[in-house]
Amino acid sequence: MDATSQKIITALRQKRLELAMRKGVEVFKIFQNKTIEEIAAKKPKTLEELVKIKGIGRSKLLEFGKTILEIVHSGTGQAIIQTKEDEKQPITVSEFLSRLNQILISQESLIRGEINQIKFTERAVYFSLKDKKDESVINCYLSQWKYESLGVSVDEGMEVVVNGFPEIYKPTGRLSLTVNSIELIGEGTLKKAYEILKKKLEAEGLFSRKRPIPRFVQKIGVISSRDGVVIHDFNKNLDRRGFKIFFYDSRMEGQKAAMGVISAIKFLNSQSIDVIIIIRGGGSFESLQAFNNENVARAIFGSAIPVICGIGHEVDVPISCLVSDLAPSTPTAVAIAVNSTWSELENKLPLLSEKLFNFFETALAGRYLALKSFIDKVSAYVGDFYRRTDTAAVNLVEKFAGIIESKYELIRTAEKLLAAMNPENTLRLGYSIVFDSRGRVLKNAALTRPGDAIKAKLQKGAIDATINEIKI
Amino acid sequence: MTPKNSKTDISQSLRKLEEIVGWFERQKDVNVEEGLKKVKLGAELIKELKKDLKTVENEFNEIKKEIEE
């Protein structure tokens, strides 16, 4: 394929995407790839030549014919040969309107005005855009999905700049502006939109959920502009803790900022990171529009990873900050907040180390003291034991001695008594003992009769005798 | 450079260390043998955690966007 054809293909594809987006349809519904390739190969110069290409019907020819020929012309440099043939023939209303719309589509403009007579329906938002000077009016149509994708709240009286192209709505024949985007302008309008959104999201509870920033943050996703000084300030104020920073460059101001920030949040959520940081330096209320955008706010709320927002601002805190998990006032303060996720360890570690070794030292010292005191006790006890045993022995000996002594006394007394009791001692005094014939001691004279033999025992020897007379 | 511990590891190590210190705090009469074991483990944890607090240069990576606007 030659370079010219390639150039035409690229240009046609670009135009196809543009048209598809405007009409809100898939690209293949505009032209198929085969059709584009055939156009590039045949390089038609007239509408007649163009209509012969497969995929270009009469309606397509009316709608896009001129545009296609212009692209082929800009690619080849060849002149477009306009034929007046078609204009001679009557055409239908629909065909006429299609032709007009084809011309009107090229009138895409940025139009400034005030929103009036706004009407919200399920499928679209209708309003009129009024010129404040001479009260000129144009009706506007904004599809619901596009409105939602814009993330701005519109209301009557708001001053806006809309981007759109004029189009005649065939069923009514009325001209209206198909709106692609809306930008709020003027302090009053922005403030009003801000208040509406703030109230809405607050009621939904988007501001009350605050997740803790993880401890010991290591991987940080940063969304900011490459060109700003903010990212440098942030880096400068981060401790050198071996942080891994994943920087996502995004516009932070203007129409593309909101989309950029949303894409960044989505992308970073697919990465394994600990925290997402959105930073921007201070600016006017108008320059911070992206951070008062509903879709940005919802993307922050929808992030599975906690978000820290550091956006310099004046009086009104940006909605993004209100919905984020943490919102220090400046990018520098964000860096400090990230650093502080480590302060628990920084503060606790020396304290815990000191405590641990102190406890053990104390415990060891206590153990030593306890052991020492035990040894002292044991030795004291042992000594005491000996002392106490000595005393006992003495006591015992003493006791025995006493017992022996007393028994000895007893024996001596007994001996004395025994000695005193011996009858033979009585005999020594001159007494005698008289026995009967049977050897019994005689104590009663009446128990004897004359003639009985008796025996008397004296101190020395004995006498056998016979009783002569009894005296009682 | 020894790689740093993950943030979960750091949280766990710190918790373990706090538990050990808490154990000592609760003991009226420390069992020396058990205490020694715990001090040994505590010292290991302190060593690991100190490593995480070392000064290390940050790493800056710009994300290459696959889809340009």
Coordinates of N, CA and C in Angstrom, one line a residue, chain A residues 178-347:
Chain A
T178 N -26.1 19.7 20.1 CA -25.8 18.5 20.7 C -24.5 18.7 21.5
V179 N -24.7 18.6 22.8 CA -23.6 19.0 23.7 C -22.6 17.9 24.0
N180 N -21.3 18.1 23.9 CA -20.3 17.1 24.1 C -19.7 17.3 25.5
S181 N -19.6 18.6 25.9 CA -19.0 18.8 27.3 C -19.5 20.2 27.8
I182 N -19.5 20.3 29.1 CA -19.9 21.6 29.7 C -18.8 22.0 30.7
E183 N -18.4 23.2 30.6 CA -17.5 23.7 31.6 C -18.1 24.8 32.4
L184 N -18.1 24.7 33.7 CA -18.7 25.8 34.5 C -17.8 27.0 34.5
I185 N -18.3 28.2 34.4 CA -17.4 29.3 34.5 C -18.0 30.4 35.5
G186 N -17.1 31.2 36.0 CA -17.5 32.2 36.9 C -17.6 31.7 38.3
E187 N -17.1 32.5 39.2 CA -17.1 32.1 40.6 C -18.5 31.7 41.2
G188 N -19.5 32.4 40.8 CA -20.8 32.2 41.3 C -21.3 30.8 40.9
T189 N -21.2 30.5 39.6 CA -21.6 29.2 39.0 C -20.9 28.0 39.7
L190 N -19.6 28.2 39.8 CA -18.7 27.2 40.4 C -19.1 26.9 41.8
K191 N -19.3 28.0 42.5 CA -19.7 27.9 43.9 C -21.0 27.2 44.1
K192 N -21.9 27.5 43.2 CA -23.3 26.9 43.3 C -23.2 25.4 43.0
A193 N -22.4 25.1 41.9 CA -22.2 23.6 41.6 C -21.5 22.9 42.7
Y194 N -20.6 23.6 43.3 CA -19.8 23.0 44.5 C -20.8 22.7 45.6
E195 N -21.6 23.6 45.9 CA -22.6 23.4 47.0 C -23.6 22.3 46.8
I196 N -24.1 22.2 45.5 CA -25.0 21.2 45.1 C -24.4 19.8 45.3
L197 N -23.2 19.7 44.8 CA -22.5 18.4 44.8 C -22.1 18.0 46.3
K198 N -21.6 19.0 47.0 CA -21.2 18.8 48.4 C -22.4 18.2 49.2
K199 N -23.5 18.8 49.0 CA -24.7 18.4 49.7 C -25.1 17.0 49.3
K200 N -25.1 16.8 48.0 CA -25.5 15.5 47.5 C -24.6 14.3 48.0
L201 N -23.3 14.5 47.9 CA -22.3 13.5 48.3 C -22.3 13.3 49.8
E202 N -22.5 14.4 50.5 CA -22.6 14.3 52.0 C -23.7 13.5 52.4
A203 N -24.9 13.7 51.7 CA -26.1 12.9 52.1 C -25.9 11.4 51.8
E204 N -25.1 11.2 50.8 CA -24.8 9.8 50.4 C -23.8 9.1 51.3
G205 N -23.2 9.9 52.2 CA -22.2 9.4 53.1 C -20.8 9.3 52.6
L206 N -20.5 9.9 51.5 CA -19.2 9.8 50.9 C -18.1 10.5 51.7
F207 N -18.5 11.4 52.6 CA -17.5 12.2 53.3 C -17.2 11.5 54.7
S208 N -18.1 10.6 55.1 CA -17.9 10.1 56.5 C -17.0 8.9 56.6
R209 N -16.8 8.2 55.4 CA -16.0 7.0 55.5 C -14.5 7.4 55.4
K210 N -13.8 7.2 56.5 CA -12.3 7.5 56.5 C -11.6 6.2 56.8
R211 N -10.8 5.7 55.9 CA -10.1 4.5 56.2 C -8.7 4.9 56.8
P212 N -8.2 4.0 57.6 CA -6.8 4.4 58.2 C -5.8 4.3 57.1
I213 N -4.8 5.1 57.1 CA -3.7 5.0 56.2 C -2.8 3.8 56.8
P214 N -2.4 2.9 55.9 CA -1.7 1.7 56.5 C -0.4 2.1 57.2
R215 N -0.1 1.3 58.1 CA 1.2 1.5 58.8 C 2.4 1.1 57.9
F216 N 3.5 1.7 58.1 CA 4.7 1.3 57.4 C 4.5 1.3 55.8
V217 N 4.0 2.4 55.3 CA 3.8 2.6 53.9 C 5.1 2.4 53.1
Q218 N 5.1 1.6 52.1 CA 6.3 1.4 51.3 C 6.1 1.8 49.8
K219 N 5.0 1.4 49.3 CA 4.7 1.7 47.9 C 3.7 2.8 47.7
I220 N 4.0 3.9 47.1 CA 3.1 5.0 47.0 C 2.8 5.3 45.5
G221 N 1.5 5.4 45.2 CA 1.1 5.8 43.9 C 0.8 7.3 43.9
V222 N 1.5 8.1 43.1 CA 1.3 9.5 43.2 C 0.7 10.0 41.9
I223 N -0.4 10.8 42.0 CA -1.0 11.4 40.8 C -0.8 12.9 40.9
S224 N -0.1 13.4 39.9 CA 0.2 14.8 39.9 C 0.7 15.2 38.5
S225 N 1.0 16.5 38.3 CA 1.5 16.9 37.0 C 3.0 16.8 37.0
R226 N 3.5 16.3 35.9 CA 5.0 16.2 35.8 C 5.6 17.6 35.8
D227 N 4.9 18.6 35.3 CA 5.5 19.9 35.1 C 5.4 20.8 36.4
G228 N 4.6 20.4 37.3 CA 4.5 21.2 38.5 C 5.7 21.1 39.4
V229 N 5.8 22.0 40.4 CA 6.9 21.9 41.4 C 6.5 21.0 42.5
V230 N 5.2 20.7 42.5 CA 4.6 20.0 43.6 C 5.2 18.6 43.8
I231 N 5.4 17.9 42.7 CA 6.0 16.5 42.8 C 7.4 16.6 43.4
H232 N 8.1 17.6 43.1 CA 9.5 17.8 43.6 C 9.4 18.1 45.1
D233 N 8.5 19.0 45.5 CA 8.3 19.3 46.9 C 8.0 18.0 47.7
F234 N 7.1 17.2 47.1 CA 6.7 16.0 47.8 C 7.9 15.1 48.0
N235 N 8.6 14.9 46.9 CA 9.8 14.0 46.9 C 10.8 14.5 48.0
K236 N 11.0 15.8 48.0 CA 12.0 16.4 48.8 C 11.7 16.2 50.3
N237 N 10.4 16.2 50.6 CA 10.0 16.1 52.0 C 9.7 14.7 52.5
L238 N 9.9 13.7 51.6 CA 9.7 12.3 52.0 C 11.0 11.9 52.7
D239 N 10.9 11.2 53.7 CA 12.1 10.6 54.4 C 12.7 9.6 53.5
R240 N 14.0 9.4 53.6 CA 14.7 8.4 52.8 C 14.5 7.0 53.4
R241 N 13.4 6.5 53.2 CA 13.0 5.2 53.8 C 12.9 4.1 52.8
G242 N 13.4 4.3 51.6 CA 13.3 3.3 50.6 C 11.9 3.2 50.0
F243 N 11.2 4.3 50.0 CA 9.8 4.3 49.4 C 9.9 4.0 47.9
K244 N 8.9 3.3 47.5 CA 8.9 3.1 46.0 C 7.7 3.9 45.5
I245 N 8.1 4.9 44.7 CA 7.0 5.9 44.2 C 6.7 5.5 42.8
F246 N 5.4 5.4 42.6 CA 4.9 5.1 41.2 C 4.1 6.4 40.8
F247 N 4.8 7.1 39.9 CA 4.2 8.4 39.5 C 3.4 8.4 38.3
Y248 N 2.2 8.8 38.4 CA 1.3 8.9 37.2 C 1.1 10.3 36.8
D249 N 1.6 10.7 35.7 CA 1.5 12.1 35.3 C 0.1 12.3 34.7
S250 N -0.5 13.4 35.2 CA -1.9 13.7 34.8 C -2.0 15.2 34.8
R251 N -2.9 15.7 33.9 CA -3.2 17.1 33.9 C -3.9 17.4 35.2
M252 N -3.7 18.5 35.8 CA -4.3 18.8 37.1 C -5.2 20.0 37.0
E253 N -5.4 20.5 35.8 CA -6.2 21.6 35.5 C -6.8 21.6 34.1
G254 N -8.0 22.1 34.0 CA -8.6 22.1 32.7 C -9.5 20.9 32.4
Q255 N -10.0 20.9 31.2 CA -11.0 19.9 30.8 C -10.6 18.5 31.0
K256 N -9.3 18.2 30.7 CA -8.8 16.8 30.7 C -8.4 16.3 32.0
A257 N -8.3 17.3 33.0 CA -7.8 16.9 34.3 C -8.7 15.8 35.0
A258 N -10.0 16.0 35.0 CA -10.9 15.1 35.7 C -10.7 13.7 35.1
M259 N -10.7 13.6 33.8 CA -10.5 12.2 33.1 C -9.2 11.6 33.5
G260 N -8.1 12.5 33.5 CA -6.8 12.0 33.8 C -6.7 11.5 35.2
V261 N -7.3 12.2 36.1 CA -7.2 11.7 37.5 C -8.0 10.4 37.7
I262 N -9.1 10.3 37.0 CA -9.9 9.1 37.2 C -9.2 7.9 36.6
S263 N -8.6 8.1 35.4 CA -7.8 7.0 34.8 C -6.6 6.6 35.7
A264 N -6.0 7.6 36.3 CA -4.9 7.3 37.2 C -5.3 6.5 38.4
I265 N -6.4 6.9 39.0 CA -6.9 6.2 40.2 C -7.2 4.7 39.8
K266 N -7.9 4.6 38.6 CA -8.2 3.2 38.1 C -6.9 2.4 37.9
F267 N -6.0 3.0 37.2 CA -4.7 2.3 36.9 C -4.0 1.9 38.2
L268 N -3.9 2.8 39.1 CA -3.1 2.5 40.4 C -3.8 1.5 41.2
N269 N -5.1 1.4 41.1 CA -5.8 0.3 41.8 C -5.5 -1.1 41.2
S270 N -5.0 -1.1 40.0 CA -4.6 -2.4 39.5 C -3.2 -2.8 39.9
Q271 N -2.5 -1.9 40.6 CA -1.1 -2.1 41.0 C -1.1 -2.5 42.5
S272 N -0.1 -3.2 42.9 CA 0.1 -3.5 44.3 C 0.8 -2.3 45.1
I273 N 0.0 -1.4 45.5 CA 0.5 -0.2 46.3 C -0.2 0.0 47.6
D274 N 0.4 0.7 48.5 CA -0.2 0.9 49.8 C -1.1 2.1 49.9
V275 N -0.8 3.1 49.2 CA -1.6 4.3 49.3 C -1.5 5.1 48.0
I276 N -2.6 5.8 47.7 CA -2.7 6.7 46.5 C -2.6 8.1 47.0
I277 N -1.8 8.9 46.3 CA -1.7 10.3 46.7 C -2.0 11.2 45.5
I278 N -2.9 12.2 45.8 CA -3.2 13.1 44.7 C -2.8 14.5 45.2
I279 N -1.8 15.1 44.5 CA -1.3 16.4 44.9 C -1.3 17.4 43.8
R280 N -1.6 18.6 44.3 CA -1.6 19.8 43.4 C -1.4 21.0 44.2
G281 N -0.7 22.0 43.6 CA -0.5 23.2 44.4 C -1.8 24.0 44.4
G282 N -1.7 25.1 45.2 CA -2.9 25.9 45.4 C -3.3 26.6 44.1
G283 N -4.6 27.0 44.0 CA -5.1 27.7 42.8 C -6.4 28.3 43.1
S284 N -6.9 29.0 42.1 CA -8.2 29.6 42.2 C -9.3 28.5 42.2
F285 N -10.5 28.9 42.7 CA -11.6 28.0 42.7 C -11.8 27.4 41.3
E286 N -11.7 28.3 40.3 CA -11.9 27.9 39.0 C -10.9 26.8 38.5
S287 N -9.6 27.0 38.9 CA -8.6 26.1 38.4 C -8.7 24.7 39.1
L288 N -9.5 24.7 40.2 CA -9.6 23.4 40.9 C -10.8 22.6 40.6
Q289 N -11.4 23.0 39.4 CA -12.7 22.3 39.0 C -12.6 20.8 39.0
A290 N -11.5 20.2 38.5 CA -11.4 18.8 38.4 C -11.6 18.1 39.8
F291 N -11.2 18.8 40.8 CA -11.3 18.3 42.2 C -12.6 18.6 42.9
N292 N -13.5 19.2 42.1 CA -14.9 19.4 42.6 C -15.8 18.7 41.6
N293 N -15.2 17.7 40.9 CA -16.0 17.0 39.9 C -16.5 15.7 40.6
E294 N -17.8 15.5 40.3 CA -18.5 14.3 40.9 C -17.8 13.0 40.6
N295 N -17.4 12.8 39.3 CA -16.8 11.5 38.9 C -15.5 11.3 39.6
V296 N -14.7 12.4 39.7 CA -13.4 12.3 40.4 C -13.7 11.8 41.9
A297 N -14.7 12.5 42.5 CA -15.0 12.2 43.9 C -15.4 10.7 44.0
R298 N -16.2 10.3 43.1 CA -16.7 8.9 43.1 C -15.5 7.9 42.9
A299 N -14.6 8.3 42.0 CA -13.5 7.4 41.7 C -12.6 7.3 43.0
I300 N -12.5 8.4 43.7 CA -11.7 8.4 45.0 C -12.4 7.5 46.0
F301 N -13.7 7.7 46.1 CA -14.5 6.8 47.0 C -14.4 5.4 46.6
G302 N -14.4 5.1 45.3 CA -14.4 3.7 44.9 C -13.1 3.1 44.9
S303 N -12.0 3.8 45.2 CA -10.7 3.2 45.2 C -10.6 2.2 46.3
A304 N -10.0 1.1 46.0 CA -9.8 0.0 47.0 C -8.6 0.4 47.9
I305 N -7.8 1.2 47.3 CA -6.6 1.6 48.1 C -6.8 3.0 48.7
P306 N -6.5 3.2 50.0 CA -6.7 4.5 50.6 C -6.1 5.6 49.8
V307 N -6.8 6.8 49.8 CA -6.4 7.9 49.1 C -6.1 9.1 50.0
I308 N -4.9 9.7 49.8 CA -4.6 10.9 50.5 C -4.6 12.1 49.5
C309 N -5.3 13.1 49.8 CA -5.5 14.3 48.9 C -4.7 15.5 49.5
G310 N -3.8 16.0 48.7 CA -3.1 17.2 49.1 C -3.3 18.3 48.1
I311 N -4.4 19.0 48.2 CA -4.6 20.0 47.1 C -4.7 21.4 47.8
G312 N -3.8 22.3 47.4 CA -3.8 23.6 48.0 C -5.1 24.3 47.6
H313 N -5.7 24.9 48.6 CA -7.0 25.6 48.3 C -7.2 26.7 49.2
E314 N -8.2 27.5 48.9 CA -8.5 28.7 49.8 C -9.6 28.4 50.8
V315 N -10.8 28.9 50.6 CA -11.8 28.8 51.6 C -12.5 27.4 51.5
D316 N -13.0 27.1 50.3 CA -13.8 25.9 50.2 C -12.9 24.7 49.9
V317 N -13.0 23.7 50.8 CA -12.2 22.5 50.7 C -12.7 21.7 49.4
P318 N -11.8 21.4 48.5 CA -12.3 20.6 47.3 C -13.0 19.3 47.7
I319 N -14.0 19.0 46.9 CA -14.8 17.8 47.2 C -13.9 16.5 47.2
S320 N -12.9 16.5 46.4 CA -11.9 15.4 46.3 C -11.3 15.2 47.7
C321 N -11.0 16.3 48.4 CA -10.3 16.2 49.7 C -11.4 15.7 50.7
L322 N -12.6 16.2 50.6 CA -13.6 15.8 51.5 C -13.9 14.3 51.5
V323 N -13.8 13.7 50.3 CA -14.1 12.3 50.1 C -12.9 11.4 50.3
S324 N -11.7 12.0 50.3 CA -10.5 11.2 50.5 C -10.4 10.7 52.0
D325 N -9.5 9.8 52.2 CA -9.3 9.2 53.5 C -8.5 10.1 54.4
L326 N -7.7 10.9 53.8 CA -6.9 11.9 54.6 C -6.6 13.0 53.7
A327 N -6.7 14.2 54.2 CA -6.5 15.4 53.4 C -5.7 16.5 54.1
P328 N -4.4 16.3 54.1 CA -3.6 17.4 54.6 C -3.6 18.6 53.7
S329 N -3.4 19.8 54.2 CA -3.6 21.0 53.3 C -2.7 21.2 52.2
T330 N -1.4 20.7 52.3 CA -0.5 20.9 51.3 C 0.3 19.6 50.9
P331 N 0.9 19.6 49.7 CA 1.7 18.4 49.3 C 2.8 18.1 50.3
T332 N 3.4 19.1 50.9 CA 4.4 18.9 51.9 C 3.8 18.1 53.1
A333 N 2.7 18.6 53.5 CA 2.0 17.9 54.6 C 1.6 16.5 54.3
V334 N 1.4 16.2 53.0 CA 1.1 14.8 52.6 C 2.4 13.9 52.8
A335 N 3.5 14.5 52.4 CA 4.8 13.8 52.6 C 5.0 13.5 54.0
I336 N 4.7 14.5 54.9 CA 4.9 14.3 56.3 C 4.0 13.2 56.8
A337 N 2.8 13.2 56.3 CA 1.8 12.2 56.7 C 2.3 10.8 56.3
V338 N 2.9 10.7 55.2 CA 3.4 9.4 54.7 C 4.6 9.0 55.6
N339 N 5.5 9.9 55.9 CA 6.6 9.6 56.8 C 6.1 9.1 58.1
S340 N 5.0 9.8 58.6 CA 4.5 9.4 60.0 C 4.0 8.0 60.1
T341 N 3.8 7.3 58.9 CA 3.3 6.0 59.0 C 4.4 5.1 59.6
W342 N 5.6 5.6 59.7 CA 6.7 4.9 60.3 C 7.1 5.3 61.7
S343 N 6.4 6.4 62.1 CA 6.8 7.0 63.4 C 6.5 6.0 64.6
E344 N 5.5 5.2 64.4 CA 5.2 4.2 65.5 C 6.4 3.3 65.7
L345 N 7.0 2.9 64.6 CA 8.2 2.0 64.8 C 9.4 2.8 65.3
E346 N 9.6 4.0 64.7 CA 10.7 4.8 65.2 C 10.6 5.1 66.7
N347 N 9.4 5.4 67.2 CA 9.3 5.7 68.6 C 9.3 4.5 69.5

